[in-house]
mmCIF file of C-alpha atoms in Angstrom:
data_model
loop_
_atom_site.group_PDB
_atom_site.id
_atom_site.type_symbol
_atom_site.label_atom_id
_atom_site.label_comp_id
_atom_site.label_asym_id
_atom_site.label_seq_id
_atom_site.Cartn_x
_atom_site.Cartn_y
_atom_site.Cartn_z
ATOM 1 C CA MET A 1 0.299 -0.266 -0.056
ATOM 2 C CA SER A 2 1.797 2.613 -0.966
ATOM 3 C CA GLU A 3 1.075 7.123 0.706
ATOM 4 C CA LEU A 4 1.160 9.450 -2.446
ATOM 5 C CA ALA A 5 0.781 13.216 -2.759
ATOM 6 C CA ILE A 6 -0.610 14.232 -4.875
ATOM 7 C CA THR A 7 -1.068 18.341 -6.778
ATOM 8 C CA VAL A 8 -3.574 19.924 -9.095
ATOM 9 C CA ILE A 9 -3.509 23.063 -10.622
ATOM 10 C CA GLY A 10 -5.550 25.093 -13.314
ATOM 11 C CA ARG A 11 -7.524 27.712 -14.445
ATOM 12 C CA ASP A 12 -10.744 27.185 -11.971
ATOM 13 C CA ARG A 13 -13.592 25.246 -13.710
ATOM 14 C CA PRO A 14 -16.635 23.564 -12.894
ATOM 15 C CA GLY A 15 -16.163 19.776 -12.506
ATOM 16 C CA ILE A 16 -12.121 19.633 -11.231
ATOM 17 C CA VAL A 17 -12.966 17.792 -7.862
ATOM 18 C CA ALA A 18 -15.138 15.989 -9.749
ATOM 19 C CA ASP A 19 -12.510 14.584 -12.176
ATOM 20 C CA VAL A 20 -10.221 13.952 -10.443
ATOM 21 C CA ALA A 21 -11.644 12.054 -7.410
ATOM 22 C CA GLU A 22 -13.217 10.011 -10.032
ATOM 23 C CA VAL A 23 -10.164 9.135 -11.522
ATOM 24 C CA LEU A 24 -8.591 8.330 -7.587
ATOM 25 C CA ALA A 25 -11.743 6.302 -6.933
ATOM 26 C CA ARG A 26 -11.635 4.441 -10.273
ATOM 27 C CA LEU A 27 -8.189 3.386 -9.716
ATOM 28 C CA GLY A 28 -8.892 2.510 -5.286
ATOM 29 C CA ALA A 29 -6.941 4.870 -4.417
ATOM 30 C CA ASN A 30 -8.266 6.565 -0.654
ATOM 31 C CA LEU A 31 -8.144 10.123 -0.485
ATOM 32 C CA THR A 32 -7.048 10.589 2.700
ATOM 33 C CA ASP A 33 -5.949 14.838 3.850
ATOM 34 C CA SER A 34 -6.407 17.329 0.969
ATOM 35 C CA THR A 35 -7.112 20.936 0.937
ATOM 36 C CA MET A 36 -8.358 22.232 -2.345
ATOM 37 C CA THR A 37 -9.154 26.422 -3.108
ATOM 38 C CA ARG A 38 -9.422 29.013 -5.332
ATOM 39 C CA LEU A 39 -6.162 31.340 -5.851
ATOM 40 C CA ARG A 40 -6.761 34.664 -8.045
ATOM 41 C CA GLY A 41 -8.893 32.047 -10.774
ATOM 42 C CA HIS A 42 -6.901 29.377 -10.429
ATOM 43 C CA PHE A 43 -8.179 26.329 -8.209
ATOM 44 C CA ALA A 44 -5.237 24.671 -6.508
ATOM 45 C CA MET A 45 -5.627 20.505 -5.095
ATOM 46 C CA THR A 46 -2.500 19.102 -2.532
ATOM 47 C CA LEU A 47 -3.462 15.771 -1.776
ATOM 48 C CA ILE A 48 -2.697 12.330 -0.046
ATOM 49 C CA CYS A 49 -4.203 9.463 -0.882
ATOM 50 C CA VAL A 50 -3.250 6.046 -0.240
ATOM 51 C CA GLY A 51 -3.523 2.834 -2.955
ATOM 52 C CA PRO A 52 -2.233 2.821 -6.163
ATOM 53 C CA ALA A 53 1.047 2.673 -7.115
ATOM 54 C CA ALA A 54 2.036 6.034 -8.482
ATOM 55 C CA ALA A 55 2.641 5.022 -12.462
ATOM 56 C CA ASP A 56 -0.972 4.140 -12.422
ATOM 57 C CA VAL A 57 -2.025 7.677 -10.486
ATOM 58 C CA GLU A 58 0.058 9.658 -13.322
ATOM 59 C CA ALA A 59 -1.438 7.639 -15.720
ATOM 60 C CA ALA A 60 -5.022 7.645 -15.020
ATOM 61 C CA LEU A 61 -4.608 11.635 -14.101
ATOM 62 C CA SER A 62 -3.060 12.659 -17.475
ATOM 63 C CA PRO A 63 -6.364 13.135 -19.814
ATOM 64 C CA LEU A 64 -7.374 15.124 -17.879
ATOM 65 C CA ALA A 65 -4.181 16.967 -18.330
ATOM 66 C CA ALA A 66 -4.511 16.315 -21.910
ATOM 67 C CA ASP A 67 -5.573 20.236 -22.767
ATOM 68 C CA GLY A 68 -2.758 22.042 -21.036
ATOM 69 C CA GLN A 69 -5.416 23.797 -18.729
ATOM 70 C CA LEU A 70 -4.429 21.474 -15.267
ATOM 71 C CA LEU A 71 -0.550 19.816 -14.508
ATOM 72 C CA ALA A 72 -0.621 16.840 -12.658
ATOM 73 C CA THR A 73 1.487 15.762 -10.448
ATOM 74 C CA VAL A 74 2.280 12.242 -8.447
ATOM 75 C CA ARG A 75 4.603 11.748 -5.864
ATOM 76 C CA ALA A 76 5.471 8.398 -3.386
ATOM 77 C CA VAL A 77 5.953 9.779 -0.138
ATOM 78 C CA THR A 78 6.951 7.001 3.220
ATOM 79 C CA PRO A 79 3.773 7.157 5.440
ATOM 80 C CA ASP A 80 6.125 8.830 9.025
ATOM 81 C CA GLY A 81 1.528 9.169 10.984
ATOM 82 C CA ALA A 82 1.169 12.336 12.569
ATOM 83 C CA ALA A 83 4.454 14.405 13.522
ATOM 84 C CA ALA A 84 3.365 14.763 17.666
ATOM 85 C CA PRO A 85 3.529 19.005 17.928
ATOM 86 C CA ALA A 86 6.106 20.340 18.149
ATOM 87 C CA GLY A 87 5.303 22.941 20.430
ATOM 88 C CA GLU A 88 2.510 25.194 21.475
ATOM 89 C CA PRO A 89 -0.363 26.471 19.336
ATOM 90 C CA TYR A 90 0.157 30.248 18.395
ATOM 91 C CA VAL A 91 -1.575 32.126 15.108
ATOM 92 C CA LEU A 92 0.178 34.614 13.017
ATOM 93 C CA ALA A 93 -1.113 37.622 11.620
ATOM 94 C CA VAL A 94 0.452 40.036 9.294
ATOM 95 C CA HIS A 95 -1.085 42.693 6.708
ATOM 96 C CA GLY A 96 0.421 45.657 5.609
ATOM 97 C CA ALA A 97 1.306 47.117 1.691
ATOM 98 C CA ASP A 98 2.280 44.464 -0.638
ATOM 99 C CA ARG A 99 6.082 44.112 -1.191
ATOM 100 C CA MET A 100 8.508 41.516 -1.872
ATOM 101 C CA GLY A 101 10.230 39.391 1.081
ATOM 102 C CA ILE A 102 6.808 39.858 4.068
ATOM 103 C CA VAL A 103 6.986 35.504 3.916
ATOM 104 C CA ALA A 104 9.614 35.310 3.546
ATOM 105 C CA ALA A 105 11.042 37.705 6.547
ATOM 106 C CA MET A 106 8.999 36.322 8.667
ATOM 107 C CA THR A 107 8.460 32.571 8.676
ATOM 108 C CA ARG A 108 12.078 32.956 9.294
ATOM 109 C CA VAL A 109 12.093 35.132 12.743
ATOM 110 C CA LEU A 110 9.283 31.587 12.893
ATOM 111 C CA THR A 111 11.864 28.926 12.028
ATOM 112 C CA ASP A 112 15.137 30.698 13.619
ATOM 113 C CA ALA A 113 13.136 30.326 17.491
ATOM 114 C CA GLY A 114 12.568 26.434 16.549
ATOM 115 C CA GLY A 115 8.944 27.416 15.585
ATOM 116 C CA ASN A 116 7.491 25.105 12.716
ATOM 117 C CA VAL A 117 4.457 26.605 10.312
ATOM 118 C CA THR A 118 1.825 24.721 10.491
ATOM 119 C CA ASP A 119 -0.744 26.486 7.878
ATOM 120 C CA LEU A 120 -0.451 29.064 6.456
ATOM 121 C CA SER A 121 -2.597 31.463 3.690
ATOM 122 C CA THR A 122 -2.476 35.147 2.760
ATOM 123 C CA ARG A 123 -4.531 37.300 0.156
ATOM 124 C CA LEU A 124 -3.093 40.293 -1.755
ATOM 125 C CA THR A 125 -6.397 42.243 -2.655
ATOM 126 C CA GLY A 126 -5.946 45.950 -3.499
ATOM 127 C CA SER A 127 -2.864 47.363 -2.146
ATOM 128 C CA LEU A 128 -3.437 44.942 0.798
ATOM 129 C CA TYR A 129 -1.329 42.240 1.567
ATOM 130 C CA VAL A 130 -2.547 39.685 4.370
ATOM 131 C CA VAL A 131 -0.578 36.689 5.724
ATOM 132 C CA VAL A 132 -2.631 33.874 8.774
ATOM 133 C CA ALA A 133 -0.676 31.092 10.103
ATOM 134 C CA GLU A 134 -0.885 28.772 12.562
ATOM 135 C CA VAL A 135 2.715 27.804 13.706
ATOM 136 C CA ASP A 136 4.418 25.612 16.691
ATOM 137 C CA LEU A 137 6.304 27.959 19.449
ATOM 138 C CA PRO A 138 8.448 26.344 21.939
ATOM 139 C CA PRO A 139 7.315 26.531 25.086
ATOM 140 C CA GLY A 140 8.492 29.294 26.283
ATOM 141 C CA THR A 141 10.307 31.038 23.201
ATOM 142 C CA PHE A 142 6.310 33.646 22.901
ATOM 143 C CA ASP A 143 7.571 36.585 24.619
ATOM 144 C CA GLU A 144 11.246 36.658 23.172
ATOM 145 C CA VAL A 145 9.557 35.640 19.076
ATOM 146 C CA ALA A 146 6.505 38.651 19.258
ATOM 147 C CA GLY A 147 9.072 41.459 19.682
ATOM 148 C CA ARG A 148 11.296 39.637 16.804
ATOM 149 C CA LEU A 149 8.286 40.071 15.048
ATOM 150 C CA ALA A 150 7.286 43.529 15.722
ATOM 151 C CA ARG A 151 11.262 44.092 15.112
ATOM 152 C CA THR A 152 10.194 42.770 11.718
ATOM 153 C CA ALA A 153 7.467 44.161 10.669
ATOM 154 C CA ALA A 154 8.983 47.623 11.891
ATOM 155 C CA GLU A 155 11.508 47.002 9.334
ATOM 156 C CA LEU A 156 9.156 45.754 6.419
ATOM 157 C CA GLY A 157 6.617 49.127 7.341
ATOM 158 C CA VAL A 158 4.038 46.219 8.182
ATOM 159 C CA GLY A 159 1.665 45.428 11.410
ATOM 160 C CA VAL A 160 1.396 42.137 13.018
ATOM 161 C CA SER A 161 -0.281 39.978 15.784
ATOM 162 C CA LEU A 162 0.839 36.415 18.183
ATOM 163 C CA ARG A 163 -1.718 35.341 19.217
ATOM 164 C CA PRO A 164 -2.144 31.166 21.043
ATOM 165 C CA ALA A 165 -4.259 29.760 18.922
ATOM 166 C CA ASP A 166 -8.741 29.596 20.264
ATOM 167 C CA THR A 167 -8.488 25.012 20.704
ATOM 168 C CA ASP A 168 -12.417 24.875 22.235
ATOM 169 C CA LEU A 169 -12.397 20.781 24.337
ATOM 170 C CA LEU A 170 -15.675 20.467 24.606
ATOM 171 C CA MET B 1 -10.756 59.444 43.338
ATOM 172 C CA THR B 2 -13.842 57.347 42.135
ATOM 173 C CA THR B 3 -15.875 57.843 38.707
ATOM 174 C CA GLU B 4 -19.351 57.504 39.074
ATOM 175 C CA TYR B 5 -20.103 56.032 35.865
ATOM 176 C CA ALA B 6 -23.845 56.145 34.317
ATOM 177 C CA GLY B 7 -25.680 54.806 31.935
ATOM 178 C CA LEU B 8 -26.117 56.453 28.432
ATOM 179 C CA ALA B 9 -29.386 58.228 29.770
ATOM 180 C CA GLY B 10 -30.784 59.766 26.833
ATOM 181 C CA TRP B 11 -27.652 60.566 24.911
ATOM 182 C CA THR B 12 -28.551 61.377 21.548
ATOM 183 C CA PRO B 13 -26.167 63.330 19.026
ATOM 184 C CA ALA B 14 -28.013 65.903 19.218
ATOM 185 C CA ALA B 15 -26.392 66.972 21.987
ATOM 186 C CA LEU B 16 -23.668 67.962 20.535
ATOM 187 C CA PRO B 17 -22.582 71.602 19.608
ATOM 188 C CA VAL B 18 -21.824 70.919 15.807
ATOM 189 C CA PRO B 19 -23.283 69.312 12.561
ATOM 190 C CA GLY B 20 -20.718 66.835 11.755
ATOM 191 C CA GLU B 21 -19.483 66.531 7.869
ATOM 192 C CA VAL B 22 -18.678 62.802 6.355
ATOM 193 C CA ARG B 23 -15.836 62.586 6.030
ATOM 194 C CA PRO B 24 -13.029 59.935 3.385
ATOM 195 C CA VAL B 25 -12.795 56.858 4.832
ATOM 196 C CA VAL B 26 -9.543 55.172 5.123
ATOM 197 C CA SER B 27 -8.659 51.458 3.849
ATOM 198 C CA ALA B 28 -5.712 49.227 5.260
ATOM 199 C CA PRO B 29 -2.652 49.463 4.467
ATOM 200 C CA ASP B 30 -3.044 52.827 5.734
ATOM 201 C CA PRO B 31 -0.394 52.483 8.378
ATOM 202 C CA VAL B 32 -2.939 54.906 11.104
ATOM 203 C CA LEU B 33 -4.692 51.787 10.981
ATOM 204 C CA SER B 34 -2.268 49.388 12.630
ATOM 205 C CA ARG B 35 -1.106 52.461 15.294
ATOM 206 C CA PRO B 36 -3.082 52.951 18.824
ATOM 207 C CA GLY B 37 -4.093 56.067 19.455
ATOM 208 C CA PRO B 38 -3.947 58.101 22.238
ATOM 209 C CA GLU B 39 -6.247 58.443 24.699
ATOM 210 C CA VAL B 40 -7.868 61.987 24.443
ATOM 211 C CA ASP B 41 -9.985 65.068 26.166
ATOM 212 C CA PRO B 42 -13.255 64.619 25.344
ATOM 213 C CA THR B 43 -14.755 67.910 26.349
ATOM 214 C CA SER B 44 -12.043 69.218 23.499
ATOM 215 C CA ASP B 45 -13.643 71.509 20.445
ATOM 216 C CA GLU B 46 -10.879 68.935 18.378
ATOM 217 C CA ILE B 47 -13.085 65.898 20.215
ATOM 218 C CA VAL B 48 -16.781 66.728 19.778
ATOM 219 C CA ARG B 49 -16.272 68.307 15.875
ATOM 220 C CA LEU B 50 -14.261 64.690 15.347
ATOM 221 C CA ALA B 51 -17.542 62.650 17.071
ATOM 222 C CA ALA B 52 -19.834 64.692 15.629
ATOM 223 C CA ASP B 53 -18.049 64.058 12.231
ATOM 224 C CA LEU B 54 -17.938 59.992 13.091
ATOM 225 C CA ILE B 55 -21.543 60.144 13.447
ATOM 226 C CA ALA B 56 -22.363 61.478 9.779
ATOM 227 C CA THR B 57 -20.604 59.090 8.499
ATOM 228 C CA MET B 58 -21.409 56.295 8.782
ATOM 229 C CA ARG B 59 -24.490 57.084 8.559
ATOM 230 C CA VAL B 60 -23.905 58.087 4.566
ATOM 231 C CA SER B 61 -21.944 54.763 5.072
ATOM 232 C CA PRO B 62 -24.310 51.830 3.792
ATOM 233 C CA GLY B 63 -24.785 48.738 6.368
ATOM 234 C CA CYS B 64 -22.445 50.701 8.627
ATOM 235 C CA VAL B 65 -23.207 49.993 12.349
ATOM 236 C CA GLY B 66 -19.560 51.395 13.967
ATOM 237 C CA LEU B 67 -17.068 53.623 12.870
ATOM 238 C CA ALA B 68 -13.280 54.503 14.275
ATOM 239 C CA ALA B 69 -11.639 57.433 13.806
ATOM 240 C CA PRO B 70 -8.136 55.876 12.431
ATOM 241 C CA GLN B 71 -11.011 54.738 9.915
ATOM 242 C CA VAL B 72 -10.733 58.668 8.978
ATOM 243 C CA GLY B 73 -7.871 58.494 9.431
ATOM 244 C CA VAL B 74 -7.727 60.394 13.092
ATOM 245 C CA GLY B 75 -5.279 57.847 15.414
ATOM 246 C CA VAL B 76 -6.897 58.369 18.307
ATOM 247 C CA GLN B 77 -9.348 56.811 20.662
ATOM 248 C CA VAL B 78 -12.762 57.927 19.751
ATOM 249 C CA PHE B 79 -15.642 55.907 18.222
ATOM 250 C CA ALA B 80 -19.538 56.108 17.180
ATOM 251 C CA VAL B 81 -21.257 52.684 17.147
ATOM 252 C CA ASP B 82 -25.543 52.265 15.836
ATOM 253 C CA VAL B 83 -26.818 48.673 15.246
ATOM 254 C CA THR B 84 -29.693 50.166 15.620
ATOM 255 C CA GLY B 85 -32.486 48.035 13.726
ATOM 256 C CA HIS B 86 -29.832 45.136 12.905
ATOM 257 C CA PRO B 87 -30.987 41.811 12.815
ATOM 258 C CA LYS B 88 -28.555 40.738 15.054
ATOM 259 C CA ALA B 89 -28.809 43.129 17.211
ATOM 260 C CA VAL B 90 -30.502 42.702 21.012
ATOM 261 C CA THR B 91 -29.597 45.300 23.665
ATOM 262 C CA VAL B 92 -29.713 48.559 21.704
ATOM 263 C CA HIS B 93 -28.600 52.137 22.764
ATOM 264 C CA GLY B 94 -29.741 53.760 19.824
ATOM 265 C CA THR B 95 -26.379 56.346 18.267
ATOM 266 C CA PHE B 96 -23.079 57.231 20.569
ATOM 267 C CA VAL B 97 -19.985 57.928 20.325
ATOM 268 C CA LEU B 98 -17.634 57.062 23.357
ATOM 269 C CA CYS B 99 -14.061 59.036 23.661
ATOM 270 C CA ASN B 100 -10.726 56.654 25.709
ATOM 271 C CA ALA B 101 -13.376 53.401 25.857
ATOM 272 C CA ARG B 102 -12.537 50.432 27.367
ATOM 273 C CA VAL B 103 -13.685 46.451 28.173
ATOM 274 C CA VAL B 104 -13.791 46.080 31.901
ATOM 275 C CA GLU B 105 -15.336 42.661 31.704
ATOM 276 C CA ALA B 106 -15.631 40.319 28.452
ATOM 277 C CA THR B 107 -17.506 37.158 29.042
ATOM 278 C CA ARG B 108 -19.358 34.316 26.891
ATOM 279 C CA TRP B 109 -16.751 34.324 24.218
ATOM 280 C CA LYS B 110 -18.555 33.443 20.340
ATOM 281 C CA SER B 111 -17.721 33.272 16.661
ATOM 282 C CA GLY B 112 -19.254 35.225 13.946
ATOM 283 C CA ARG B 113 -17.927 36.042 10.620
ATOM 284 C CA GLU B 114 -16.954 40.083 10.499
ATOM 285 C CA GLY B 115 -16.426 42.849 7.972
ATOM 286 C CA CYS B 116 -15.025 46.264 8.301
ATOM 287 C CA MET B 117 -15.489 49.498 5.781
ATOM 288 C CA SER B 118 -11.098 49.407 5.990
ATOM 289 C CA VAL B 119 -11.141 46.361 4.787
ATOM 290 C CA PRO B 120 -13.521 46.050 2.226
ATOM 291 C CA ASP B 121 -12.399 42.654 0.125
ATOM 292 C CA LEU B 122 -11.814 40.853 3.272
ATOM 293 C CA THR B 123 -13.919 39.364 6.019
ATOM 294 C CA GLY B 124 -13.047 36.770 9.062
ATOM 295 C CA ASP B 125 -13.995 34.442 11.481
ATOM 296 C CA VAL B 126 -13.710 36.476 14.820
ATOM 297 C CA LYS B 127 -14.015 34.907 18.583
ATOM 298 C CA ARG B 128 -15.351 38.037 20.607
ATOM 299 C CA ALA B 129 -17.511 37.773 24.283
ATOM 300 C CA SER B 130 -20.821 37.825 23.659
ATOM 301 C CA ARG B 131 -21.990 39.844 27.263
ATOM 302 C CA LEU B 132 -19.606 42.938 27.860
ATOM 303 C CA VAL B 133 -19.154 45.572 29.931
ATOM 304 C CA VAL B 134 -18.110 48.970 28.058
ATOM 305 C CA GLU B 135 -16.984 52.427 30.280
ATOM 306 C CA GLY B 136 -15.727 55.543 29.110
ATOM 307 C CA LEU B 137 -16.576 59.154 28.758
ATOM 308 C CA LEU B 138 -18.966 60.713 26.023
ATOM 309 C CA PRO B 139 -18.139 63.595 23.812
ATOM 310 C CA GLY B 140 -19.236 66.671 24.998
ATOM 311 C CA SER B 141 -20.018 66.736 28.486
ATOM 312 C CA GLY B 142 -16.820 63.707 29.323
ATOM 313 C CA ALA B 143 -19.024 62.174 31.669
ATOM 314 C CA PRO B 144 -18.226 59.014 32.562
ATOM 315 C CA VAL B 145 -20.350 56.320 30.842
ATOM 316 C CA ARG B 146 -20.924 52.047 31.850
ATOM 317 C CA LEU B 147 -23.143 50.292 29.003
ATOM 318 C CA VAL B 148 -23.735 46.223 29.677
ATOM 319 C CA THR B 149 -24.826 44.802 26.046
ATOM 320 C CA ASP B 150 -24.130 41.641 24.685
ATOM 321 C CA GLY B 151 -24.431 39.937 21.387
ATOM 322 C CA PHE B 152 -24.137 42.037 17.965
ATOM 323 C CA GLU B 153 -23.639 45.629 19.859
ATOM 324 C CA ALA B 154 -20.941 43.758 22.203
ATOM 325 C CA ARG B 155 -19.176 42.896 19.242
ATOM 326 C CA ALA B 156 -19.440 46.297 17.616
ATOM 327 C CA LEU B 157 -18.037 47.457 20.848
ATOM 328 C CA GLN B 158 -15.132 45.322 20.840
ATOM 329 C CA HIS B 159 -14.658 45.512 16.790
ATOM 330 C CA GLU B 160 -14.523 49.508 17.357
ATOM 331 C CA ILE B 161 -12.251 50.007 20.339
ATOM 332 C CA ASP B 162 -10.200 47.350 18.480
ATOM 333 C CA HIS B 163 -9.465 49.891 15.602
ATOM 334 C CA CYS B 164 -8.650 52.312 18.665
ATOM 335 C CA HIS B 165 -5.815 50.460 19.724
ATOM 336 C CA GLY B 166 -4.238 50.010 15.966
ATOM 337 C CA LEU B 167 -6.329 46.518 15.794
ATOM 338 C CA LEU B 168 -8.175 45.114 12.906
ATOM 339 C CA PHE B 169 -10.426 42.091 12.340
ATOM 340 C CA LEU B 170 -7.132 40.549 10.670
ATOM 341 C CA ASP B 171 -5.858 40.293 13.874
ATOM 342 C CA ARG B 172 -8.264 38.096 15.598
ATOM 343 C CA VAL B 173 -8.922 35.549 13.011
ATOM 344 C CA ALA B 174 -9.064 31.838 14.271
ATOM 345 C CA GLY B 175 -6.688 30.549 11.840
ATOM 346 C CA ALA B 176 -5.277 30.656 9.176
ATOM 347 C CA HIS B 177 -8.583 29.722 7.068
ATOM 348 C CA ALA B 178 -10.110 31.988 8.315
ATOM 349 C CA ILE B 179 -10.325 34.702 6.269
ATOM 350 C CA TYR B 180 -12.817 34.991 3.360
ATOM 351 C CA GLN B 181 -12.915 37.151 -0.531
ATOM 352 C CA ARG B 182 -16.115 39.434 0.263
ATOM 353 C CA LYS B 183 -18.509 37.185 -1.691
ATOM 354 C CA VAL B 184 -20.032 39.927 -5.454
ATOM 355 C CA TYR B 185 -23.992 38.837 -5.165
ATOM 356 C CA GLN B 186 -24.970 40.642 -8.803
#
């Protein structure tokens, strides 16, 4: 049983999810984790599925990509199970005038502090650039990381906030 | 010294001695929206005029239930709120302006989808207290006010108080997938 990492991206149109999911289902590929979203008119899918060989999936997806509107990649990956959380969860928000290197500079601060980005999305709307990231930080590093993020944000001329991720256990 | 806080006690915009003028609303990434504003003297002519202008600007903006001074380019702790007639509002205090407001009690946190006139293209899921006690000062008289409210008016107050402290709803969204492109229906 192999685990596959699949990406599909292309100009958005109705039916991309159905087309791709149908191919996978026909091959007996079990779709596990995935994210699928529209990014500035392109539909992007990142999926993990378990089952068939990578070559079979690649071959089955190729007709979908034949018109040049969709790009699909398939890669076998090593199933290593869910990683234990590396620290305490926080939400980072950055917003300001768009410029080069905002994500690079802010995530470098997190990485240097031993943090790990677990989810991140960005939006550009007009001249406003927004980054929201979920990040695990080593215990006891919050104050230092928040200070470094504030200094880096000031250099970039953007606003930043870092706050604990809210988890409601019911 | 103990401050005696009262309710709004029938305060209306008519209490302001000047007519309001509509001011242009600024949008992110204008830096005035990200700077914490200083406290003000609520009895000064400048703040009384600002209060009247905030109400006038809120009135002409469709769907606007609150407007803070930074949104008209003035980075100080003054905002107007009016949730009258809003379908989600339970407790409603009418139209009012508060200066130097602060949250003194916040309970019953609930998530809700929020937008902002200064972030016109995005909305986001934000957790806010649905029971709220706020203290502030009325423009003009400078009278101290204590407001007890809930639901949508509580959310509006927290959103505006955040503006006064240089925070947007974007700073409070729940996670990486909690901001959304605002839908445009034609």
